[in-house]
Amino acid sequence: MNKQANPTSGDGTVGKALDVLDRVAAMGRPVRFTELLSDSVHPKATLYRLLQTLVSQGMLAYDESQQTYSLGIRLVRLAHAAWRQSSIAPIARPFVRALSEVVGETVHLAQLDGGQVLYVDKRNAINPIDMYSQAGKIGPGYCTGVGKAQLAFLEPAELDEAIKKQSFYRYTPETLATETALRADLEKIRKEGVAFDREEHEPGIICIAAPVLSSKGRPIGALSVTTSTTRKGMKELVEVRPVLLKTASEIAAAVEDWQFPA
């Protein structure tokens, strides 16, 4: 197997350790040393030393009976602390819950992360439907409602950088799979204040999304109401626009009060 380039090779021991953590996390399950070594840019001795250090620091856990490594409890605590401090989810949660109860559909809260979408909260409908999005998952920015709602309100230079990071993979026949098509849609979103996912990421899944904007007009997140084409059509989804925009504004005000208390 080809060794992957190490993006943190210039960051010394800390960078190497973070690279190992990333690889364990990416596996999504307990992983053996031999599996990590087969795709590692580090020599065997270096990899073993890094793993031992991460285990001793509680960043990884080692199961002696299975001889596997998994994410450690200290890393989980740090992740929760970061989530509480940098995510708008804790502040927005009551608004997300209330919106879902009013519309009776799934509500997502997301933030941009490197041009992609990080889902930070989700409230399922009374009768949930299967879909990709879950809190903690990363999704594409260019073909999701919450992604486009935020991209549309970036400054021009920021938008240019974010667009460079889009894959423009065609998930469905409806995916806007070119920069030209995306920019045209973003212009419309800026004028109308809401974005739509017309089965662009998943067949049968549609949504209406609104940006959560700071007082300076910068996107700090996005909120969406998502449903299935077997339950509602786009015309019916548009009917939730007023309450969606109202909720997005309420979240923005709450976040600003929290960040900049009087």
Short mmCIF file of C-alpha atoms in Angstrom, two decimals:
data_model
loop_
_atom_site.label_atom_id
_atom_site.label_comp_id
_atom_site.label_asym_id
_atom_site.label_seq_id
_atom_site.Cartn_x
_atom_site.Cartn_y
_atom_site.Cartn_z
CA MET A 1 0.00 0.00 0.00
CA ASN A 2 1.26 3.50 -0.82
CA LYS A 3 2.30 5.59 2.12
CA GLN A 4 0.29 8.80 2.39
CA ALA A 5 2.04 12.13 2.66
CA ASN A 6 2.18 13.47 6.19
CA PRO A 7 0.58 16.94 6.29
CA THR A 8 2.08 17.63 9.71
CA SER A 9 5.64 16.52 8.94
CA GLY A 10 6.97 20.01 9.58
CA ASP A 11 5.39 20.26 13.03
CA GLY A 12 7.76 18.00 14.96
CA THR A 13 6.64 15.41 17.48
CA VAL A 14 3.30 17.11 18.16
CA GLY A 15 2.45 17.08 14.48
CA LYS A 16 3.38 13.42 14.18
CA ALA A 17 1.26 12.51 17.20
CA LEU A 18 -1.74 14.41 15.81
CA ASP A 19 -1.29 12.57 12.51
CA VAL A 20 -1.51 9.25 14.36
CA LEU A 21 -4.61 10.42 16.25
CA ASP A 22 -6.24 11.45 12.98
CA ARG A 23 -5.57 8.02 11.48
CA VAL A 24 -7.00 6.16 14.47
CA ALA A 25 -10.08 8.41 14.45
CA ALA A 26 -10.54 7.97 10.70
CA MET A 27 -10.78 4.19 11.09
CA GLY A 28 -13.99 4.60 13.09
CA ARG A 29 -13.23 1.45 15.13
CA PRO A 30 -10.46 -0.06 17.29
CA VAL A 31 -7.38 -0.58 15.13
CA ARG A 32 -4.32 -2.85 15.37
CA PHE A 33 -0.73 -1.68 15.18
CA THR A 34 -0.15 -3.56 11.93
CA GLU A 35 -3.05 -1.72 10.28
CA LEU A 36 -1.64 1.65 11.26
CA LEU A 37 1.85 0.67 10.19
CA SER A 38 0.72 -0.47 6.73
CA ASP A 39 -0.37 3.06 5.84
CA SER A 40 1.99 5.05 8.04
CA VAL A 41 4.62 7.56 6.96
CA HIS A 42 6.48 6.85 10.21
CA PRO A 43 9.02 4.06 10.73
CA LYS A 44 7.87 1.17 12.90
CA ALA A 45 9.83 2.27 15.96
CA THR A 46 8.60 5.88 15.68
CA LEU A 47 4.98 4.83 15.27
CA TYR A 48 5.21 2.53 18.29
CA ARG A 49 6.75 5.29 20.42
CA LEU A 50 4.06 7.78 19.37
CA LEU A 51 1.31 5.29 20.20
CA GLN A 52 2.82 4.56 23.61
CA THR A 53 3.00 8.28 24.41
CA LEU A 54 -0.60 8.86 23.31
CA VAL A 55 -1.78 5.96 25.45
CA SER A 56 0.14 7.16 28.50
CA GLN A 57 -1.41 10.63 28.07
CA GLY A 58 -4.93 9.23 27.81
CA MET A 59 -5.39 10.39 24.22
CA LEU A 60 -5.59 6.78 23.05
CA ALA A 61 -6.74 3.64 24.85
CA TYR A 62 -5.09 0.27 24.35
CA ASP A 63 -7.01 -2.99 24.71
CA GLU A 64 -4.45 -5.67 25.61
CA SER A 65 -6.81 -8.58 24.99
CA GLN A 66 -7.65 -7.41 21.47
CA GLN A 67 -4.33 -5.60 20.89
CA THR A 68 -6.16 -2.59 19.47
CA TYR A 69 -6.00 1.17 19.85
CA SER A 70 -9.02 3.47 20.10
CA LEU A 71 -9.65 7.10 21.05
CA GLY A 72 -9.01 7.76 24.73
CA ILE A 73 -11.22 9.35 27.35
CA ARG A 74 -9.00 12.43 27.67
CA LEU A 75 -9.44 13.16 23.99
CA VAL A 76 -13.20 12.81 24.41
CA ARG A 77 -13.17 15.30 27.30
CA LEU A 78 -11.16 17.77 25.24
CA ALA A 79 -13.52 17.35 22.31
CA HIS A 80 -16.54 18.06 24.51
CA ALA A 81 -14.85 21.14 25.97
CA ALA A 82 -14.01 22.44 22.49
CA TRP A 83 -17.57 21.76 21.34
CA ARG A 84 -19.01 23.75 24.27
CA GLN A 85 -16.67 26.67 23.70
CA SER A 86 -16.51 26.96 19.90
CA SER A 87 -19.83 25.56 18.71
CA ILE A 88 -23.04 27.55 18.65
CA ALA A 89 -24.96 24.33 19.34
CA PRO A 90 -25.38 24.72 23.12
CA ILE A 91 -26.85 28.21 22.69
CA ALA A 92 -28.99 27.27 19.71
CA ARG A 93 -30.35 23.99 21.10
CA PRO A 94 -33.65 25.31 22.57
CA PHE A 95 -34.34 27.19 19.32
CA VAL A 96 -33.58 24.09 17.24
CA ARG A 97 -35.89 22.00 19.41
CA ALA A 98 -38.70 24.56 19.25
CA LEU A 99 -38.44 24.89 15.47
CA SER A 100 -38.60 21.13 14.99
CA GLU A 101 -41.71 20.94 17.16
CA VAL A 102 -43.41 23.71 15.19
CA VAL A 103 -42.66 22.38 11.69
CA GLY A 104 -42.76 18.68 12.56
CA GLU A 105 -39.69 17.96 10.45
CA THR A 106 -35.97 17.35 10.99
CA VAL A 107 -33.95 20.47 11.83
CA HIS A 108 -30.19 20.73 11.32
CA LEU A 109 -27.72 23.23 12.71
CA ALA A 110 -24.35 23.45 10.95
CA GLN A 111 -21.19 25.53 10.73
CA LEU A 112 -18.60 25.89 7.99
CA ASP A 113 -15.27 24.15 8.54
CA GLY A 114 -12.68 24.62 5.82
CA GLY A 115 -15.33 25.15 3.15
CA GLN A 116 -17.22 22.03 4.22
CA VAL A 117 -20.21 21.62 6.52
CA LEU A 118 -19.90 20.43 10.12
CA TYR A 119 -23.26 19.35 11.52
CA VAL A 120 -23.28 20.48 15.15
CA ASP A 121 -26.86 19.62 16.11
CA LYS A 122 -29.86 17.74 14.78
CA ARG A 123 -33.43 17.39 15.95
CA ASN A 124 -35.33 14.54 14.33
CA ALA A 125 -38.90 14.76 13.12
CA ILE A 126 -41.62 12.89 14.99
CA ASN A 127 -41.40 10.26 12.26
CA PRO A 128 -37.68 10.34 11.34
CA ILE A 129 -36.36 9.56 7.87
CA ASP A 130 -33.00 8.04 7.02
CA MET A 131 -30.43 10.55 5.83
CA TYR A 132 -26.68 11.12 5.86
CA SER A 133 -26.50 14.04 8.27
CA GLN A 134 -25.73 13.51 11.95
CA ALA A 135 -24.23 15.80 14.58
CA GLY A 136 -20.46 15.55 14.27
CA LYS A 137 -20.46 14.53 10.61
CA ILE A 138 -18.82 16.52 7.82
CA GLY A 139 -20.78 17.17 4.63
CA PRO A 140 -20.08 18.98 1.36
CA GLY A 141 -20.62 22.72 1.24
CA TYR A 142 -21.67 23.08 -2.39
CA CYS A 143 -24.66 20.73 -2.47
CA THR A 144 -26.28 21.04 0.95
CA GLY A 145 -28.73 23.72 2.02
CA VAL A 146 -26.80 24.61 5.18
CA GLY A 147 -23.58 24.74 3.17
CA LYS A 148 -24.87 27.03 0.44
CA ALA A 149 -26.65 29.26 2.97
CA GLN A 150 -23.27 30.04 4.54
CA LEU A 151 -21.15 30.14 1.40
CA ALA A 152 -23.50 32.76 -0.08
CA PHE A 153 -22.67 35.27 2.65
CA LEU A 154 -18.88 34.90 2.75
CA GLU A 155 -16.68 37.79 1.71
CA PRO A 156 -15.51 37.43 -1.93
CA ALA A 157 -11.97 36.35 -1.04
CA GLU A 158 -13.26 33.85 1.53
CA LEU A 159 -15.74 32.47 -0.97
CA ASP A 160 -13.01 32.03 -3.58
CA GLU A 161 -10.97 29.99 -1.09
CA ALA A 162 -13.99 27.94 -0.02
CA ILE A 163 -14.92 27.15 -3.62
CA LYS A 164 -11.40 25.87 -4.26
CA LYS A 165 -12.03 23.27 -1.57
CA GLN A 166 -15.22 21.87 -3.12
CA SER A 167 -15.01 18.51 -4.88
CA PHE A 168 -18.00 19.14 -7.19
CA TYR A 169 -18.73 15.44 -7.17
CA ARG A 170 -22.14 14.69 -8.69
CA TYR A 171 -24.04 12.86 -5.92
CA THR A 172 -27.35 12.94 -7.79
CA PRO A 173 -28.62 14.20 -11.17
CA GLU A 174 -29.62 17.42 -9.36
CA THR A 175 -26.17 18.22 -7.91
CA LEU A 176 -24.73 21.60 -8.88
CA ALA A 177 -21.45 20.08 -9.97
CA THR A 178 -19.69 23.12 -11.44
CA GLU A 179 -18.38 26.36 -9.99
CA THR A 180 -20.49 28.35 -12.45
CA ALA A 181 -23.71 26.67 -11.39
CA LEU A 182 -22.87 27.06 -7.72
CA ARG A 183 -22.02 30.76 -8.00
CA ALA A 184 -25.30 31.42 -9.83
CA ASP A 185 -27.22 29.69 -7.04
CA LEU A 186 -25.31 31.57 -4.34
CA GLU A 187 -26.20 34.89 -5.97
CA LYS A 188 -29.87 33.93 -5.82
CA ILE A 189 -29.50 32.87 -2.17
CA ARG A 190 -27.99 36.25 -1.26
CA LYS A 191 -31.03 37.99 -2.75
CA GLU A 192 -33.68 35.69 -1.28
CA GLY A 193 -32.08 35.00 2.11
CA VAL A 194 -32.68 31.23 1.99
CA ALA A 195 -31.07 28.25 0.29
CA PHE A 196 -32.55 25.01 -0.98
CA ASP A 197 -31.29 21.48 -1.37
CA ARG A 198 -33.34 20.04 -4.21
CA GLU A 199 -32.18 16.42 -3.86
CA GLU A 200 -28.65 17.64 -4.58
CA HIS A 201 -26.87 15.56 -1.94
CA GLU A 202 -29.22 12.61 -1.42
CA PRO A 203 -32.03 11.34 -3.64
CA GLY A 204 -35.42 12.05 -2.12
CA ILE A 205 -34.08 14.47 0.53
CA ILE A 206 -34.95 18.17 0.26
CA CYS A 207 -34.47 21.12 2.58
CA ILE A 208 -34.79 24.86 3.04
CA ALA A 209 -31.95 26.56 4.92
CA ALA A 210 -31.22 30.00 6.35
CA PRO A 211 -27.90 31.47 7.42
CA VAL A 212 -27.30 32.48 11.01
CA LEU A 213 -25.66 35.87 10.49
CA SER A 214 -23.75 38.07 12.91
CA SER A 215 -24.63 41.75 13.28
CA LYS A 216 -21.95 42.41 10.65
CA GLY A 217 -23.59 40.03 8.19
CA ARG A 218 -21.04 37.25 8.53
CA PRO A 219 -22.23 33.61 8.58
CA ILE A 220 -21.71 31.95 11.95
CA GLY A 221 -23.86 28.95 11.12
CA ALA A 222 -26.93 27.81 9.23
CA LEU A 223 -30.27 26.26 10.10
CA SER A 224 -32.32 23.98 7.90
CA VAL A 225 -35.66 22.19 7.82
CA THR A 226 -35.24 18.87 6.04
CA THR A 227 -37.77 16.36 4.80
CA SER A 228 -38.38 13.67 2.20
CA THR A 229 -40.07 14.08 -1.16
CA THR A 230 -42.44 11.32 -0.07
CA ARG A 231 -43.73 13.65 2.66
CA LYS A 232 -43.56 17.13 1.19
CA GLY A 233 -42.83 18.96 -2.04
CA MET A 234 -40.68 22.07 -2.44
CA LYS A 235 -43.78 24.33 -2.45
CA GLU A 236 -44.82 23.00 0.96
CA LEU A 237 -41.29 23.39 2.28
CA VAL A 238 -41.24 27.07 1.29
CA GLU A 239 -44.13 27.64 3.70
CA VAL A 240 -41.77 27.27 6.69
CA ARG A 241 -39.57 30.14 5.43
CA PRO A 242 -40.93 32.79 7.87
CA VAL A 243 -40.47 30.70 11.01
CA LEU A 244 -37.09 29.45 9.78
CA LEU A 245 -35.79 33.00 9.24
CA LYS A 246 -37.21 34.11 12.60
CA THR A 247 -35.45 31.24 14.38
CA ALA A 248 -32.15 31.93 12.60
CA SER A 249 -32.35 35.57 13.75
CA GLU A 250 -33.11 34.52 17.32
CA ILE A 251 -30.10 32.20 17.36
CA ALA A 252 -27.87 34.94 15.95
CA ALA A 253 -28.98 37.34 18.68
CA ALA A 254 -28.46 34.75 21.41
CA VAL A 255 -24.98 33.87 20.11
CA GLU A 256 -23.98 37.54 19.93
CA ASP A 257 -25.19 38.18 23.48
CA TRP A 258 -23.16 35.18 24.65
CA GLN A 259 -20.01 36.18 22.80
CA PHE A 260 -20.22 39.86 23.66
CA PRO A 261 -22.13 40.20 26.96
CA ALA A 262 -23.12 43.66 28.00
#
